CSV table of C-alpha atoms in Angstrom, one decimal:
chain,number,residue,atom,x,y,z
A,286,MET,CA,-42.4,16.1,-13.1
A,287,ALA,CA,-40.5,13.5,-10.7
A,288,ALA,CA,-37.6,11.5,-11.9
A,289,GLU,CA,-38.7,7.9,-12.2
A,290,GLN,CA,-36.7,6.2,-9.2
A,291,SER,CA,-34.3,3.1,-9.6
A,292,PRO,CA,-35.8,0.1,-8.1
A,293,TYR,CA,-32.0,-0.5,-7.0
A,294,GLU,CA,-30.8,1.9,-4.0
A,295,VAL,CA,-27.0,2.3,-4.0
A,296,PRO,CA,-24.7,-0.2,-1.9
A,297,GLN,CA,-25.0,-1.0,1.5
A,298,LYS,CA,-21.6,-1.1,3.1
A,299,GLU,CA,-20.8,-3.9,6.0
A,300,THR,CA,-17.3,-4.8,7.4
A,301,VAL,CA,-17.4,-8.4,8.3
A,302,ASN,CA,-14.5,-11.0,9.6
A,303,VAL,CA,-13.1,-13.5,6.8
A,304,GLY,CA,-10.7,-15.8,8.8
A,305,GLY,CA,-9.5,-12.9,10.9
A,306,ILE,CA,-9.0,-9.8,7.8
A,307,PRO,CA,-11.3,-7.3,8.3
A,308,VAL,CA,-13.2,-6.8,4.8
A,309,ASN,CA,-15.3,-4.6,3.5
A,310,VAL,CA,-18.7,-5.4,1.5
A,311,TYR,CA,-20.4,-3.5,-0.4
A,312,ARG,CA,-23.8,-5.2,-1.9
A,313,GLU,CA,-26.9,-4.1,-3.7
A,314,MET,CA,-30.7,-3.9,-2.5
A,315,LYS,CA,-32.3,-6.6,-3.6
A,316,SER,CA,-36.0,-6.5,-4.1
A,317,GLY,CA,-38.2,-8.7,-2.1
A,318,SER,CA,-38.9,-11.1,-5.1
A,319,GLU,CA,-35.6,-12.2,-5.1
A,320,ASP,CA,-34.8,-15.4,-3.4
A,321,GLY,CA,-31.2,-15.3,-2.2
A,322,SER,CA,-30.3,-18.6,-4.9
A,323,ARG,CA,-28.4,-17.4,-7.8
A,324,PRO,CA,-24.5,-17.3,-8.0
A,325,ILE,CA,-22.1,-15.1,-6.9
A,326,THR,CA,-19.6,-13.1,-8.9
A,327,ALA,CA,-16.7,-11.7,-6.2
A,328,VAL,CA,-14.3,-9.0,-7.5
A,329,PHE,CA,-11.5,-8.2,-5.2
A,330,MET,CA,-10.7,-4.1,-5.4
A,331,LEU,CA,-7.5,-2.9,-5.0
A,332,HIS,CA,-5.9,0.7,-4.1
A,333,GLY,CA,-3.4,2.2,-4.9
A,334,ARG,CA,0.2,2.9,-3.1
A,335,LEU,CA,-0.6,6.0,-0.5
A,336,SER,CA,-4.2,5.6,-1.1
A,337,HIS,CA,-6.8,3.2,1.4
A,338,CYS,CA,-9.8,1.2,1.0
A,339,ASP,CA,-12.3,4.1,1.1
A,340,GLY,CA,-10.6,6.5,-0.8
A,341,PRO,CA,-10.2,7.7,-4.7
A,342,HIS,CA,-8.7,4.2,-6.5
A,343,THR,CA,-11.6,2.1,-5.1
A,344,MET,CA,-15.1,4.2,-4.9
A,345,PRO,CA,-15.9,5.3,-8.1
A,346,ILE,CA,-15.1,1.7,-9.3
A,347,VAL,CA,-17.4,0.2,-6.7
A,348,GLU,CA,-20.0,2.8,-7.6
A,349,ALA,CA,-19.9,2.3,-11.3
A,350,CYS,CA,-19.6,-1.3,-11.0
A,351,PHE,CA,-23.1,-1.3,-9.0
A,352,ASN,CA,-24.4,1.7,-11.9
A,353,ALA,CA,-23.7,-0.7,-15.1
A,354,VAL,CA,-25.9,-3.4,-13.1
A,355,ARG,CA,-28.8,-1.4,-12.0
A,356,GLN,CA,-28.6,0.6,-15.5
A,357,HIS,CA,-28.5,-3.1,-17.3
A,358,LYS,CA,-31.9,-4.3,-15.4
A,359,MET,CA,-33.5,-1.2,-15.5
A,360,GLN,CA,-33.0,-1.8,-19.0
A,361,GLY,CA,-34.8,-5.4,-19.1
A,362,ASN,CA,-31.4,-7.8,-18.7
A,363,HIS,CA,-30.7,-9.7,-15.7
A,364,PRO,CA,-26.7,-10.8,-15.3
A,365,LEU,CA,-26.4,-14.8,-14.9
A,366,SER,CA,-24.5,-13.9,-11.7
A,367,ASP,CA,-24.9,-11.1,-9.0
A,368,LEU,CA,-21.7,-9.2,-7.7
A,369,ILE,CA,-19.5,-9.3,-5.1
A,370,VAL,CA,-16.6,-6.7,-5.1
A,371,ILE,CA,-13.7,-7.2,-2.2
A,372,THR,CA,-10.7,-5.5,-0.5
A,373,LEU,CA,-8.9,-5.0,1.9
A,374,VAL,CA,-10.4,-2.7,5.5
A,375,ARG,CA,-10.0,0.8,6.6
A,376,ARG,CA,-11.0,0.6,9.7
A,377,ALA,CA,-11.9,-3.1,11.6
A,378,SER,CA,-15.1,-2.3,13.6
A,379,VAL,CA,-16.7,-5.8,13.0
A,380,SER,CA,-20.2,-7.0,14.1
A,381,PRO,CA,-19.5,-10.2,15.9
A,382,SER,CA,-22.3,-11.8,13.5
A,383,ALA,CA,-21.1,-10.1,10.2
A,384,ARG,CA,-21.0,-12.9,7.5
A,385,CYS,CA,-19.7,-12.4,4.1
A,386,THR,CA,-22.9,-14.6,2.5
A,387,THR,CA,-24.6,-11.2,0.6
A,388,GLU,CA,-25.2,-11.0,-2.7
A,389,HIS,CA,-24.7,-8.2,-4.9
A,390,ALA,CA,-21.6,-7.3,-2.4
A,391,THR,CA,-18.4,-5.3,-3.1
A,392,ALA,CA,-16.1,-5.8,-0.7
A,393,THR,CA,-12.9,-3.8,0.3
A,394,GLN,CA,-9.6,-3.7,2.3
A,395,ASP,CA,-6.7,-1.7,3.0
A,396,HIS,CA,-2.8,-2.7,1.4
A,397,ARG,CA,-0.7,-4.0,3.9
A,398,ASN,CA,1.1,-1.1,5.6
A,399,HIS,CA,-1.4,1.2,4.7
A,400,GLY,CA,-4.9,3.1,5.8
A,401,SER,CA,-6.0,1.2,9.1
A,402,ARG,CA,-2.6,-1.0,8.5
A,403,ILE,CA,-0.1,1.4,8.8
A,404,LEU,CA,3.5,0.4,10.7
A,405,ASP,CA,5.9,2.3,9.3
A,406,ALA,CA,4.9,5.5,6.6
A,407,LYS,CA,8.1,5.8,5.4
A,408,ALA,CA,8.1,2.5,3.9
A,409,ASN,CA,5.7,3.6,1.3
A,410,ASP,CA,7.4,6.1,0.3
A,411,ALA,CA,10.0,6.0,-2.9
A,412,TRP,CA,13.7,6.3,-3.6
A,413,ASP,CA,14.9,10.1,-3.8
A,414,LYS,CA,18.1,11.6,-4.6
A,415,THR,CA,17.8,13.0,-1.2
A,416,LYS,CA,19.0,11.6,1.7
A,417,GLU,CA,16.1,13.1,3.8
A,418,LYS,CA,13.7,11.7,1.5
A,419,ASP,CA,15.1,8.4,0.1
A,420,ASN,CA,13.9,5.0,1.3
A,421,VAL,CA,16.0,2.8,0.2
A,422,ARG,CA,13.7,-0.2,1.5
A,423,HIS,CA,11.4,0.9,-1.9
A,424,ALA,CA,11.9,-2.3,-3.8
A,425,GLU,CA,10.1,-3.9,-0.8
A,426,LEU,CA,6.7,-2.7,-2.5
A,427,ASN,CA,7.0,-6.2,-3.7
A,428,LEU,CA,6.5,-7.1,-0.5
A,429,LEU,CA,3.3,-5.5,0.0
A,430,SER,CA,1.7,-6.2,-3.1
A,431,ALA,CA,2.4,-10.0,-3.1
A,432,GLY,CA,1.5,-9.7,0.7
A,433,THR,CA,-2.0,-8.2,0.0
A,434,ALA,CA,-2.4,-11.0,-2.7
A,435,ARG,CA,-1.8,-13.8,-0.4
A,436,ASP,CA,-4.3,-11.9,1.6
A,437,VAL,CA,-6.7,-12.2,-1.2
A,438,SER,CA,-6.7,-15.7,-2.0
A,439,PHE,CA,-7.0,-16.4,2.0
A,440,VAL,CA,-10.0,-15.1,1.9
A,441,ILE,CA,-11.4,-16.8,-0.9
A,442,ASP,CA,-10.9,-19.9,1.2
A,443,PHE,CA,-13.4,-18.9,3.0
A,444,LEU,CA,-16.0,-16.9,1.3
A,445,PRO,CA,-19.5,-18.8,0.5
A,446,ALA,CA,-19.5,-22.1,-2.0
A,447,ARG,CA,-21.9,-20.0,-4.1
A,448,ILE,CA,-19.5,-17.5,-5.0
A,449,VAL,CA,-18.6,-19.0,-9.1
A,450,GLN,CA,-15.9,-16.6,-10.5
A,451,TRP,CA,-13.5,-14.4,-8.6
A,452,GLY,CA,-12.1,-11.7,-10.1
A,453,VAL,CA,-9.5,-8.7,-9.7
A,454,VAL,CA,-9.4,-5.0,-10.1
A,455,GLY,CA,-6.3,-2.8,-8.7
A,456,VAL,CA,-5.1,0.7,-9.3
A,457,SER,CA,-1.3,1.4,-9.3
A,458,LEU,CA,0.2,-0.7,-6.5
A,459,GLY,CA,-3.2,-2.4,-6.5
A,460,GLY,CA,-2.0,-3.1,-10.1
A,461,HIS,CA,0.9,-4.2,-9.2
A,462,SER,CA,-1.4,-7.2,-7.4
A,463,SER,CA,-3.3,-7.7,-9.5
A,464,TRP,CA,-1.2,-9.0,-11.5
A,465,ILE,CA,0.7,-11.4,-9.2
A,466,LEU,CA,-3.1,-12.6,-8.0
A,467,LEU,CA,-4.0,-13.9,-11.4
A,468,ASN,CA,-0.6,-15.5,-11.9
A,469,SER,CA,-0.8,-17.1,-8.5
A,470,ASP,CA,-4.2,-18.1,-7.9
A,471,PRO,CA,-5.7,-20.6,-10.7
A,472,ARG,CA,-9.0,-19.5,-8.6
A,473,VAL,CA,-8.4,-15.6,-10.3
A,474,SER,CA,-10.5,-16.2,-13.9
A,475,PHE,CA,-10.7,-12.3,-14.2
A,476,GLY,CA,-8.8,-9.2,-13.6
A,477,VAL,CA,-8.2,-5.5,-14.4
A,478,PRO,CA,-4.8,-4.1,-13.7
A,479,ILE,CA,-4.9,-0.9,-13.8
A,480,ILE,CA,-1.7,1.7,-14.1
A,481,GLY,CA,0.1,-1.3,-12.9
A,482,GLY,CA,2.8,-3.1,-14.2
A,483,ALA,CA,3.8,-6.9,-14.7
A,484,ASP,CA,7.2,-7.2,-14.5
A,485,PHE,CA,9.0,-6.0,-11.1
A,486,GLU,CA,12.2,-6.3,-12.4
A,487,LYS,CA,12.2,-4.0,-15.2
A,488,LEU,CA,10.1,-1.5,-13.0
A,489,MET,CA,12.8,-0.7,-11.2
A,490,ALA,CA,14.9,-0.6,-12.9
A,491,TYR,CA,13.3,2.0,-15.1
A,492,ARG,CA,13.0,3.9,-11.2
A,493,ILE,CA,16.6,3.3,-10.3
A,494,GLU,CA,17.8,5.0,-13.7
A,495,ARG,CA,15.0,7.8,-13.2
A,496,THR,CA,15.8,8.5,-10.1
A,497,PHE,CA,19.5,8.6,-10.0
A,498,GLY,CA,20.8,7.8,-13.5
A,499,ALA,CA,22.0,6.5,-16.6
A,500,GLY,CA,24.0,3.1,-15.9
A,501,SER,CA,22.5,2.6,-12.1
A,502,THR,CA,21.6,-0.6,-11.4
A,503,LEU,CA,19.8,-3.1,-9.1
A,504,GLU,CA,22.3,-3.9,-6.0
A,505,PRO,CA,21.9,-4.2,-2.5
A,506,PRO,CA,20.9,-2.5,-0.1
A,507,ARG,CA,18.2,-1.1,-2.4
A,508,TYR,CA,17.4,-4.5,-3.8
A,509,PRO,CA,18.6,-7.2,-1.5
A,510,VAL,CA,19.4,-10.6,-2.8
A,511,ILE,CA,16.8,-12.2,-1.4
A,512,LEU,CA,14.2,-9.6,-2.7
A,513,ARG,CA,15.8,-10.9,-6.6
A,514,ASP,CA,15.5,-14.3,-5.2
A,515,PHE,CA,12.0,-13.8,-4.4
A,516,VAL,CA,11.0,-11.6,-7.4
A,517,ASN,CA,12.4,-14.5,-9.6
A,518,SER,CA,10.1,-17.2,-7.8
A,519,HIS,CA,6.8,-15.4,-7.8
A,520,ASP,CA,6.7,-12.6,-10.4
A,521,PRO,CA,4.3,-12.9,-13.1
A,522,ALA,CA,7.0,-12.0,-16.1
A,523,LYS,CA,9.2,-14.6,-14.4
A,524,SER,CA,6.1,-17.7,-15.0
A,525,ASN,CA,6.2,-19.7,-17.9
A,526,PHE,CA,3.4,-17.2,-19.5
A,527,GLN,CA,4.9,-17.9,-22.7
A,528,ALA,CA,4.1,-21.7,-23.2
A,529,ASN,CA,1.0,-22.4,-25.3
A,530,ASP,CA,-0.6,-25.2,-22.5
A,531,SER,CA,-2.2,-25.3,-18.8
A,532,SER,CA,1.1,-24.9,-17.6
A,533,ASN,CA,1.2,-20.9,-18.3
A,534,PRO,CA,-0.9,-19.4,-15.4
A,535,PHE,CA,-2.6,-17.4,-17.3
A,536,GLN,CA,-4.4,-19.6,-19.7
A,537,GLY,CA,-8.2,-19.6,-19.2
A,538,LYS,CA,-8.4,-16.1,-17.8
A,539,LYS,CA,-10.0,-12.6,-19.2
A,540,ILE,CA,-8.0,-9.8,-18.7
A,541,LEU,CA,-8.5,-6.0,-19.4
A,542,VAL,CA,-5.1,-3.9,-19.0
A,543,LEU,CA,-6.2,0.0,-18.6
A,544,SER,CA,-2.7,2.2,-18.9
A,545,GLY,CA,-1.8,5.9,-19.5
A,546,ALA,CA,0.3,6.9,-22.9
A,547,THR,CA,1.5,9.7,-20.8
A,548,ASP,CA,2.3,7.4,-17.2
A,549,THR,CA,5.8,7.9,-16.0
A,550,LEU,CA,5.8,6.7,-12.7
A,551,VAL,CA,4.3,3.1,-14.1
A,552,PRO,CA,4.5,3.5,-18.3
A,553,PHE,CA,3.3,0.6,-20.0
A,554,SER,CA,6.8,0.0,-21.8
A,555,ILE,CA,6.7,-2.0,-18.1
A,556,THR,CA,4.1,-3.8,-19.0
A,557,SER,CA,3.9,-3.7,-23.0
A,558,GLU,CA,6.1,-7.2,-24.0
A,559,PHE,CA,4.4,-9.5,-21.6
A,560,ALA,CA,1.1,-8.2,-22.5
A,561,GLY,CA,2.1,-8.8,-26.2
A,562,ILE,CA,3.4,-12.5,-26.1
A,563,LEU,CA,0.6,-12.9,-23.6
A,564,LYS,CA,-1.9,-12.2,-26.5
A,565,SER,CA,-0.3,-15.0,-29.3
A,566,THR,CA,-0.7,-17.4,-26.4
A,567,MET,CA,-4.2,-17.0,-24.5
A,568,GLY,CA,-5.9,-16.7,-27.9
A,569,ALA,CA,-8.5,-14.0,-29.4
A,570,GLY,CA,-10.7,-12.4,-26.8
A,571,SER,CA,-8.5,-13.3,-23.7
A,572,ILE,CA,-6.9,-10.3,-22.9
A,573,GLU,CA,-7.4,-6.5,-24.1
A,574,VAL,CA,-5.3,-3.4,-23.7
A,575,VAL,CA,-6.2,-0.5,-23.5
A,576,VAL,CA,-3.4,2.8,-23.8
A,577,GLU,CA,-5.2,5.8,-23.0
A,578,GLU,CA,-4.2,9.0,-24.5
A,579,GLY,CA,-3.2,11.8,-22.7
A,580,ALA,CA,-3.7,10.0,-19.3
A,581,GLY,CA,-0.9,9.9,-16.7
A,582,HIS,CA,-1.0,7.8,-13.8
A,583,GLN,CA,-3.9,8.3,-12.6
A,584,LEU,CA,-7.6,6.5,-12.6
A,585,THR,CA,-9.7,8.2,-15.2
A,586,PRO,CA,-13.2,8.0,-15.6
A,587,THR,CA,-12.7,6.5,-19.4
A,588,ALA,CA,-10.8,4.2,-17.0
A,589,THR,CA,-13.7,3.6,-14.1
A,590,GLU,CA,-16.4,2.9,-17.0
A,591,ARG,CA,-13.8,0.7,-18.9
A,592,THR,CA,-13.5,-1.1,-15.9
A,593,ALA,CA,-17.6,-1.2,-14.9
A,594,ALA,CA,-18.6,-2.5,-18.3
A,595,PHE,CA,-15.8,-5.4,-18.0
A,596,VAL,CA,-17.3,-6.7,-14.9
A,597,LEU,CA,-20.7,-6.2,-16.3
A,598,LYS,CA,-19.5,-8.3,-19.3
A,599,VAL,CA,-18.2,-10.8,-16.9
A,600,LEU,CA,-21.6,-10.7,-15.1
A,601,SER,CA,-23.6,-11.9,-18.2
A,602,ALA,CA,-21.7,-14.5,-19.6
A,603,PRO,CA,-21.8,-17.9,-18.4
A,604,SER,CA,-19.0,-18.9,-16.3
A,605,SER,CA,-17.7,-21.8,-18.5
A,606,LYS,CA,-17.0,-19.2,-21.2
A,607,MET,CA,-15.0,-16.1,-19.3
């Protein structure tokens, strides 16, 4: 007996031009009965360092999110808004007439200096004791994270008005960008930082000691003064996150933090104090922290499933309650 086919097909991908920035938009095929008037929830999907927008840090989550929506509908349930997931693009082959106006869409885009946007491969490497392998400018990955967050905010400026909620999901480097975006853009109301760090200076202090030994400190040229000043002005951990009022940039947002218990590249200890304070200032149910036992610096099936379930929950809740 043939298996019953789902009424929803696999998401289709279209590359569109948003204010000069190409993005991949994934949308779910709709039945002819849908009139295209439903509100949209947009989720940006940001990949990790050394990966790209079509890679293993993004596509499993994109597919899991649409599958969760599909299964939800097959059970007779209907989310209050439709889904689009957005990332920054690997190939900039854009149809001149393409516009980001579709429902059930996921947009993907490469980070700066990654994929189709690569300018200097060495700049993506880490610190190393060996001169040949050492990337003295490793700390400048903060500029990539912050730059990608700004790209996302720029894209938000020009996407359709029917989008009623904005969110971000990021893995590793994308997780850093997710924290930055949640901190810097009040329009982004929910996010899932996966194996990412909220405190950049603490992460760099950990890495420099891990690479060069105890007592190693963040000093120029590995940590330039201008970069330190930028981090002090823009990093989530330097924000007013301890406040119990609207001056806290995270107030009113929903956040799912996913980390690996055995992660040695971005250990949860980098974010644990920050997340603990957020729990006390944001209120019950605003932030959930999951540290997966046995998981290292990787996107696990469990993290993928939790992310899809979180996104589905967002779609099913009134936007005013998110």
